[in-house]
mmCIF file of N, CA and C in Angstrom:
data_model
loop_
_atom_site.group_PDB
_atom_site.id
_atom_site.type_symbol
_atom_site.label_atom_id
_atom_site.label_comp_id
_atom_site.label_asym_id
_atom_site.label_seq_id
_atom_site.Cartn_x
_atom_site.Cartn_y
_atom_site.Cartn_z
ATOM 1 N N UNK S 1 15.270 184.779 144.183
ATOM 2 C CA UNK S 1 16.427 184.181 143.557
ATOM 3 C C UNK S 1 17.197 183.373 144.585
ATOM 4 N N UNK S 2 17.682 182.215 144.181
ATOM 5 C CA UNK S 2 18.431 181.332 145.070
ATOM 6 C C UNK S 2 19.652 180.810 144.330
ATOM 7 N N UNK S 3 20.827 181.057 144.893
ATOM 8 C CA UNK S 3 22.064 180.512 144.355
ATOM 9 C C UNK S 3 22.617 179.523 145.361
ATOM 10 N N UNK S 4 22.875 178.289 144.923
ATOM 11 C CA UNK S 4 23.344 177.237 145.807
ATOM 12 C C UNK S 4 24.468 176.484 145.117
ATOM 13 N N UNK S 5 25.436 176.022 145.889
ATOM 14 C CA UNK S 5 26.551 175.283 145.295
ATOM 15 C C UNK S 5 26.429 173.788 145.480
ATOM 16 N N UNK S 6 26.139 173.333 146.696
ATOM 17 C CA UNK S 6 26.082 171.899 146.997
ATOM 18 C C UNK S 6 24.810 171.582 147.770
ATOM 19 N N UNK S 7 24.108 170.525 147.336
ATOM 20 C CA UNK S 7 22.931 170.083 148.058
ATOM 21 C C UNK S 7 21.651 170.333 147.293
ATOM 22 N N UNK S 8 20.585 169.790 147.831
ATOM 23 C CA UNK S 8 19.266 169.877 147.205
ATOM 24 C C UNK S 8 18.570 171.169 147.592
ATOM 25 N N UNK S 9 17.889 171.778 146.622
ATOM 26 C CA UNK S 9 17.056 172.950 146.869
ATOM 27 C C UNK S 9 15.612 172.519 146.691
ATOM 28 N N UNK S 10 14.781 172.749 147.718
ATOM 29 C CA UNK S 10 13.357 172.409 147.674
ATOM 30 C C UNK S 10 12.543 173.669 147.912
ATOM 31 N N UNK S 11 11.611 173.951 146.999
ATOM 32 C CA UNK S 11 10.744 175.118 147.132
ATOM 33 C C UNK S 11 9.292 174.704 147.031
ATOM 34 N N UNK S 12 8.480 175.181 147.968
ATOM 35 C CA UNK S 12 7.031 175.030 147.889
ATOM 36 C C UNK S 12 6.477 176.426 147.691
ATOM 37 N N UNK S 13 5.924 176.692 146.537
ATOM 38 C CA UNK S 13 5.473 178.033 146.186
ATOM 39 C C UNK S 13 4.036 178.308 146.577
ATOM 40 N N UNK S 14 3.442 177.450 147.393
ATOM 41 C CA UNK S 14 2.074 177.622 147.876
ATOM 42 C C UNK S 14 1.976 178.941 148.640
ATOM 43 N N UNK S 15 1.051 179.784 148.237
ATOM 44 C CA UNK S 15 0.793 181.028 148.959
ATOM 45 C C UNK S 15 1.792 182.143 148.703
ATOM 46 N N UNK S 16 2.691 181.977 147.754
ATOM 47 C CA UNK S 16 3.640 183.056 147.478
ATOM 48 C C UNK S 16 3.029 184.048 146.512
ATOM 49 N N UNK S 17 3.367 185.286 146.686
ATOM 50 C CA UNK S 17 2.946 186.313 145.752
ATOM 51 C C UNK S 17 4.051 186.624 144.760
ATOM 52 N N UNK S 18 5.141 185.894 144.873
ATOM 53 C CA UNK S 18 6.296 186.135 144.017
ATOM 54 C C UNK S 18 5.978 185.755 142.583
ATOM 55 N N UNK S 19 6.357 186.606 141.666
ATOM 56 C CA UNK S 19 6.046 186.307 140.273
ATOM 57 C C UNK S 19 7.265 185.827 139.485
ATOM 58 N N UNK S 20 8.483 186.067 139.988
ATOM 59 C CA UNK S 20 9.677 185.632 139.276
ATOM 60 C C UNK S 20 10.583 184.895 140.250
ATOM 61 N N UNK S 21 10.853 183.618 139.925
ATOM 62 C CA UNK S 21 11.680 182.772 140.780
ATOM 63 C C UNK S 21 12.805 182.193 139.942
ATOM 64 N N UNK S 22 14.023 182.313 140.437
ATOM 65 C CA UNK S 22 15.184 181.755 139.759
ATOM 66 C C UNK S 22 15.992 180.952 140.759
ATOM 67 N N UNK S 23 16.318 179.703 140.391
ATOM 68 C CA UNK S 23 17.170 178.848 141.218
ATOM 69 C C UNK S 23 18.346 178.398 140.367
ATOM 70 N N UNK S 24 19.554 178.684 140.857
ATOM 71 C CA UNK S 24 20.775 178.215 140.213
ATOM 72 C C UNK S 24 21.515 177.346 141.216
ATOM 73 N N UNK S 25 21.751 176.087 140.857
ATOM 74 C CA UNK S 25 22.413 175.126 141.723
ATOM 75 C C UNK S 25 23.577 174.518 140.950
ATOM 76 N N UNK S 26 24.658 174.196 141.633
ATOM 77 C CA UNK S 26 25.804 173.611 140.940
ATOM 78 C C UNK S 26 25.828 172.097 141.052
ATOM 79 N N UNK S 27 25.854 171.584 142.266
ATOM 80 C CA UNK S 27 25.948 170.147 142.510
ATOM 81 C C UNK S 27 24.795 169.722 143.411
ATOM 82 N N UNK S 28 23.623 169.480 142.837
ATOM 83 C CA UNK S 28 22.473 169.058 143.627
ATOM 84 C C UNK S 28 21.190 169.141 142.836
ATOM 85 N N UNK S 29 20.169 168.532 143.400
ATOM 86 C CA UNK S 29 18.857 168.491 142.768
ATOM 87 C C UNK S 29 18.058 169.747 143.101
ATOM 88 N N UNK S 30 17.030 169.984 142.289
ATOM 89 C CA UNK S 30 16.063 171.056 142.549
ATOM 90 C C UNK S 30 14.675 170.437 142.489
ATOM 91 N N UNK S 31 13.854 170.701 143.522
ATOM 92 C CA UNK S 31 12.472 170.227 143.545
ATOM 93 C C UNK S 31 11.577 171.428 143.848
ATOM 94 N N UNK S 32 10.593 171.664 142.971
ATOM 95 C CA UNK S 32 9.695 172.801 143.124
ATOM 96 C C UNK S 32 8.256 172.315 143.064
ATOM 97 N N UNK S 33 7.428 172.800 144.012
ATOM 98 C CA UNK S 33 5.985 172.535 144.003
ATOM 99 C C UNK S 33 5.263 173.827 143.665
ATOM 100 N N UNK S 34 4.491 173.781 142.582
ATOM 101 C CA UNK S 34 3.707 174.929 142.132
ATOM 102 C C UNK S 34 2.259 174.685 142.525
ATOM 103 N N UNK S 35 1.573 175.687 143.091
ATOM 104 C CA UNK S 35 0.170 175.494 143.455
ATOM 105 C C UNK S 35 -0.667 175.037 142.264
ATOM 106 N N UNK S 36 -1.522 174.044 142.479
ATOM 107 C CA UNK S 36 -2.403 173.536 141.420
ATOM 108 C C UNK S 36 -3.235 174.677 140.849
ATOM 109 N N UNK S 37 -3.368 174.697 139.543
ATOM 110 C CA UNK S 37 -4.177 175.710 138.883
ATOM 111 C C UNK S 37 -3.453 177.022 138.628
ATOM 112 N N UNK S 38 -2.212 177.149 139.043
ATOM 113 C CA UNK S 38 -1.450 178.371 138.835
ATOM 114 C C UNK S 38 -0.880 178.386 137.421
ATOM 115 N N UNK S 39 -1.105 179.478 136.725
ATOM 116 C CA UNK S 39 -0.515 179.621 135.405
ATOM 117 C C UNK S 39 0.955 179.998 135.597
ATOM 118 N N UNK S 40 1.837 179.138 135.137
ATOM 119 C CA UNK S 40 3.263 179.375 135.348
ATOM 120 C C UNK S 40 4.046 179.049 134.085
ATOM 121 N N UNK S 41 5.063 179.833 133.847
ATOM 122 C CA UNK S 41 6.047 179.545 132.810
ATOM 123 C C UNK S 41 7.241 178.930 133.527
ATOM 124 N N UNK S 42 7.599 177.708 133.139
ATOM 125 C CA UNK S 42 8.726 177.013 133.755
ATOM 126 C C UNK S 42 9.773 176.753 132.687
ATOM 127 N N UNK S 43 11.003 177.163 132.978
ATOM 128 C CA UNK S 43 12.140 176.840 132.140
ATOM 129 C C UNK S 43 13.159 176.151 133.030
ATOM 130 N N UNK S 44 13.507 174.910 132.704
ATOM 131 C CA UNK S 44 14.413 174.124 133.538
ATOM 132 C C UNK S 44 15.487 173.494 132.676
ATOM 133 N N UNK S 45 16.716 173.470 133.211
ATOM 134 C CA UNK S 45 17.825 172.906 132.463
ATOM 135 C C UNK S 45 18.846 172.293 133.418
ATOM 136 N N UNK S 46 19.363 171.116 133.051
ATOM 137 C CA UNK S 46 20.440 170.480 133.799
ATOM 138 C C UNK S 46 21.475 169.963 132.809
ATOM 139 N N UNK S 47 22.742 170.093 133.173
ATOM 140 C CA UNK S 47 23.814 169.616 132.293
ATOM 141 C C UNK S 47 23.983 168.107 132.391
ATOM 142 N N UNK S 48 23.960 167.587 133.615
ATOM 143 C CA UNK S 48 24.147 166.152 133.852
ATOM 144 C C UNK S 48 23.066 165.671 134.802
ATOM 145 N N UNK S 49 21.882 165.444 134.280
ATOM 146 C CA UNK S 49 20.747 164.999 135.077
ATOM 147 C C UNK S 49 19.520 164.885 134.190
ATOM 148 N N UNK S 50 18.362 164.797 134.829
ATOM 149 C CA UNK S 50 17.095 164.638 134.126
ATOM 150 C C UNK S 50 16.096 165.643 134.682
ATOM 151 N N UNK S 51 15.261 166.185 133.812
ATOM 152 C CA UNK S 51 14.170 167.058 134.221
ATOM 153 C C UNK S 51 12.877 166.251 134.175
ATOM 154 N N UNK S 52 12.162 166.212 135.302
ATOM 155 C CA UNK S 52 10.857 165.546 135.368
ATOM 156 C C UNK S 52 9.816 166.594 135.748
ATOM 157 N N UNK S 53 8.643 166.520 135.132
ATOM 158 C CA UNK S 53 7.607 167.494 135.442
ATOM 159 C C UNK S 53 6.221 166.870 135.407
ATOM 160 N N UNK S 54 5.388 167.280 136.364
ATOM 161 C CA UNK S 54 3.976 166.887 136.363
ATOM 162 C C UNK S 54 3.156 167.830 135.500
ATOM 163 N N UNK S 55 3.743 168.924 135.066
ATOM 164 C CA UNK S 55 3.034 169.890 134.249
ATOM 165 C C UNK S 55 2.873 169.328 132.845
ATOM 166 N N UNK S 56 1.664 169.358 132.361
ATOM 167 C CA UNK S 56 1.350 168.836 131.031
ATOM 168 C C UNK S 56 0.530 169.877 130.279
ATOM 169 N N UNK S 57 0.425 169.671 128.984
ATOM 170 C CA UNK S 57 -0.436 170.543 128.208
ATOM 171 C C UNK S 57 0.326 171.235 127.107
ATOM 172 N N UNK S 58 -0.340 172.170 126.418
ATOM 173 C CA UNK S 58 0.284 172.864 125.300
ATOM 174 C C UNK S 58 1.529 173.619 125.767
ATOM 175 N N UNK S 59 2.513 173.649 124.915
ATOM 176 C CA UNK S 59 3.705 174.420 125.210
ATOM 177 C C UNK S 59 4.803 173.627 125.889
ATOM 178 N N UNK S 60 4.573 172.364 126.217
ATOM 179 C CA UNK S 60 5.609 171.564 126.862
ATOM 180 C C UNK S 60 6.617 171.128 125.814
ATOM 181 N N UNK S 61 7.890 171.395 126.083
ATOM 182 C CA UNK S 61 8.962 171.013 125.169
ATOM 183 C C UNK S 61 10.055 170.334 125.981
ATOM 184 N N UNK S 62 10.455 169.164 125.584
ATOM 185 C CA UNK S 62 11.587 168.511 126.222
ATOM 186 C C UNK S 62 12.523 168.001 125.138
ATOM 187 N N UNK S 63 13.797 167.931 125.450
ATOM 188 C CA UNK S 63 14.744 167.367 124.493
ATOM 189 C C UNK S 63 14.720 165.863 124.629
ATOM 190 N N UNK S 64 15.285 165.168 123.673
ATOM 191 C CA UNK S 64 15.293 163.711 123.727
ATOM 192 C C UNK S 64 16.086 163.190 124.921
ATOM 193 N N UNK S 65 17.053 163.978 125.403
ATOM 194 C CA UNK S 65 17.834 163.553 126.566
ATOM 195 C C UNK S 65 17.136 163.905 127.872
ATOM 196 N N UNK S 66 16.096 164.723 127.812
ATOM 197 C CA UNK S 66 15.358 165.089 129.022
ATOM 198 C C UNK S 66 16.048 166.140 129.856
ATOM 199 N N UNK S 67 17.021 166.857 129.292
ATOM 200 C CA UNK S 67 17.780 167.808 130.091
ATOM 201 C C UNK S 67 17.250 169.237 130.027
ATOM 202 N N UNK S 68 16.346 169.527 129.132
ATOM 203 C CA UNK S 68 15.749 170.860 129.031
ATOM 204 C C UNK S 68 14.235 170.733 129.017
ATOM 205 N N UNK S 69 13.560 171.714 129.639
ATOM 206 C CA UNK S 69 12.111 171.668 129.741
ATOM 207 C C UNK S 69 11.580 173.092 129.700
ATOM 208 N N UNK S 70 10.543 173.306 128.912
ATOM 209 C CA UNK S 70 9.852 174.595 128.882
ATOM 210 C C UNK S 70 8.359 174.325 128.831
ATOM 211 N N UNK S 71 7.632 175.062 129.648
ATOM 212 C CA UNK S 71 6.190 174.869 129.675
ATOM 213 C C UNK S 71 5.503 176.168 130.055
ATOM 214 N N UNK S 72 4.330 176.358 129.535
ATOM 215 C CA UNK S 72 3.505 177.501 129.907
ATOM 216 C C UNK S 72 3.736 178.703 129.023
ATOM 217 N N UNK S 73 2.784 179.626 129.065
ATOM 218 C CA UNK S 73 2.886 180.821 128.230
ATOM 219 C C UNK S 73 4.002 181.752 128.714
ATOM 220 N N UNK S 74 4.642 182.439 127.786
ATOM 221 C CA UNK S 74 5.741 183.337 128.144
ATOM 222 C C UNK S 74 5.268 184.533 128.967
ATOM 223 N N UNK S 75 3.970 184.835 128.937
ATOM 224 C CA UNK S 75 3.444 185.960 129.718
ATOM 225 C C UNK S 75 2.691 185.502 130.975
ATOM 226 N N UNK S 76 2.969 184.288 131.449
ATOM 227 C CA UNK S 76 2.292 183.757 132.639
ATOM 228 C C UNK S 76 2.602 184.616 133.866
ATOM 229 N N UNK S 77 1.695 184.609 134.834
ATOM 230 C CA UNK S 77 1.836 185.369 136.071
ATOM 231 C C UNK S 77 3.094 184.976 136.837
ATOM 232 N N UNK S 78 3.391 183.681 136.877
ATOM 233 C CA UNK S 78 4.552 183.191 137.606
ATOM 234 C C UNK S 78 5.600 182.714 136.606
ATOM 235 N N UNK S 79 6.810 183.241 136.715
ATOM 236 C CA UNK S 79 7.931 182.882 135.850
ATOM 237 C C UNK S 79 8.969 182.158 136.698
ATOM 238 N N UNK S 80 9.282 180.899 136.344
ATOM 239 C CA UNK S 80 10.196 180.085 137.142
ATOM 240 C C UNK S 80 11.329 179.592 136.249
ATOM 241 N N UNK S 81 12.566 179.873 136.655
ATOM 242 C CA UNK S 81 13.750 179.424 135.928
ATOM 243 C C UNK S 81 14.589 178.570 136.872
ATOM 244 N N UNK S 82 14.877 177.333 136.462
ATOM 245 C CA UNK S 82 15.608 176.376 137.291
ATOM 246 C C UNK S 82 16.808 175.851 136.515
ATOM 247 N N UNK S 83 17.998 175.939 137.109
ATOM 248 C CA UNK S 83 19.219 175.466 136.456
ATOM 249 C C UNK S 83 20.091 174.732 137.466
ATOM 250 N N UNK S 84 20.605 173.583 137.076
ATOM 251 C CA UNK S 84 21.613 172.892 137.861
ATOM 252 C C UNK S 84 22.609 172.246 136.906
ATOM 253 N N UNK S 85 23.837 172.116 137.366
ATOM 254 C CA UNK S 85 24.855 171.492 136.525
ATOM 255 C C UNK S 85 24.854 169.981 136.698
ATOM 256 N N UNK S 86 24.949 169.522 137.941
ATOM 257 C CA UNK S 86 25.007 168.091 138.246
ATOM 258 C C UNK S 86 23.865 167.743 139.190
ATOM 259 N N UNK S 87 22.711 167.396 138.641
ATOM 260 C CA UNK S 87 21.567 167.037 139.458
ATOM 261 C C UNK S 87 20.304 166.972 138.625
ATOM 262 N N UNK S 88 19.259 166.464 139.252
ATOM 263 C CA UNK S 88 17.960 166.350 138.603
ATOM 264 C C UNK S 88 17.072 167.518 139.014
ATOM 265 N N UNK S 89 16.083 167.797 138.183
ATOM 266 C CA UNK S 89 15.084 168.824 138.476
ATOM 267 C C UNK S 89 13.717 168.175 138.418
ATOM 268 N N UNK S 90 12.906 168.433 139.453
ATOM 269 C CA UNK S 90 11.536 167.906 139.490
ATOM 270 C C UNK S 90 10.570 169.032 139.749
ATOM 271 N N UNK S 91 9.544 169.138 138.899
ATOM 272 C CA UNK S 91 8.500 170.173 139.052
ATOM 273 C C UNK S 91 7.204 169.434 139.346
ATOM 274 N N UNK S 92 6.612 169.761 140.491
ATOM 275 C CA UNK S 92 5.353 169.123 140.910
ATOM 276 C C UNK S 92 4.231 170.137 140.971
ATOM 277 N N UNK S 93 3.028 169.629 140.819
ATOM 278 C CA UNK S 93 1.840 170.443 141.013
ATOM 279 C C UNK S 93 1.291 170.150 142.400
ATOM 280 N N UNK S 94 1.431 171.084 143.318
ATOM 281 C CA UNK S 94 0.984 170.903 144.707
ATOM 282 C C UNK S 94 -0.537 170.879 144.756
ATOM 283 N N UNK S 95 -1.076 170.009 145.583
ATOM 284 C CA UNK S 95 -2.520 169.941 145.749
ATOM 285 C C UNK S 95 -3.196 168.956 144.828
ATOM 286 N N UNK S 96 -2.434 168.242 144.022
ATOM 287 C CA UNK S 96 -3.021 167.214 143.140
ATOM 288 C C UNK S 96 -2.979 165.878 143.817
#
């Protein structure tokens, strides 16, 4: 779990055994790299920003404003929750 108030949070989850990750940021962006081929459930939300994701496939849901994103099965091995108030969120697939 990571709580941050100001600034960008960058996470590279390559080689982690962690199954539940939560990032809460107030004023800043969040960038997360998930290992390629990892089954992950990602839930991301920003109040004033945009959510961008390289993750594609069944289960991807975005709002028309691009501020909410959900992807992956609810019982996935890795559960990732990302929230920021004023900033963008980017989810990348590492190794692609």
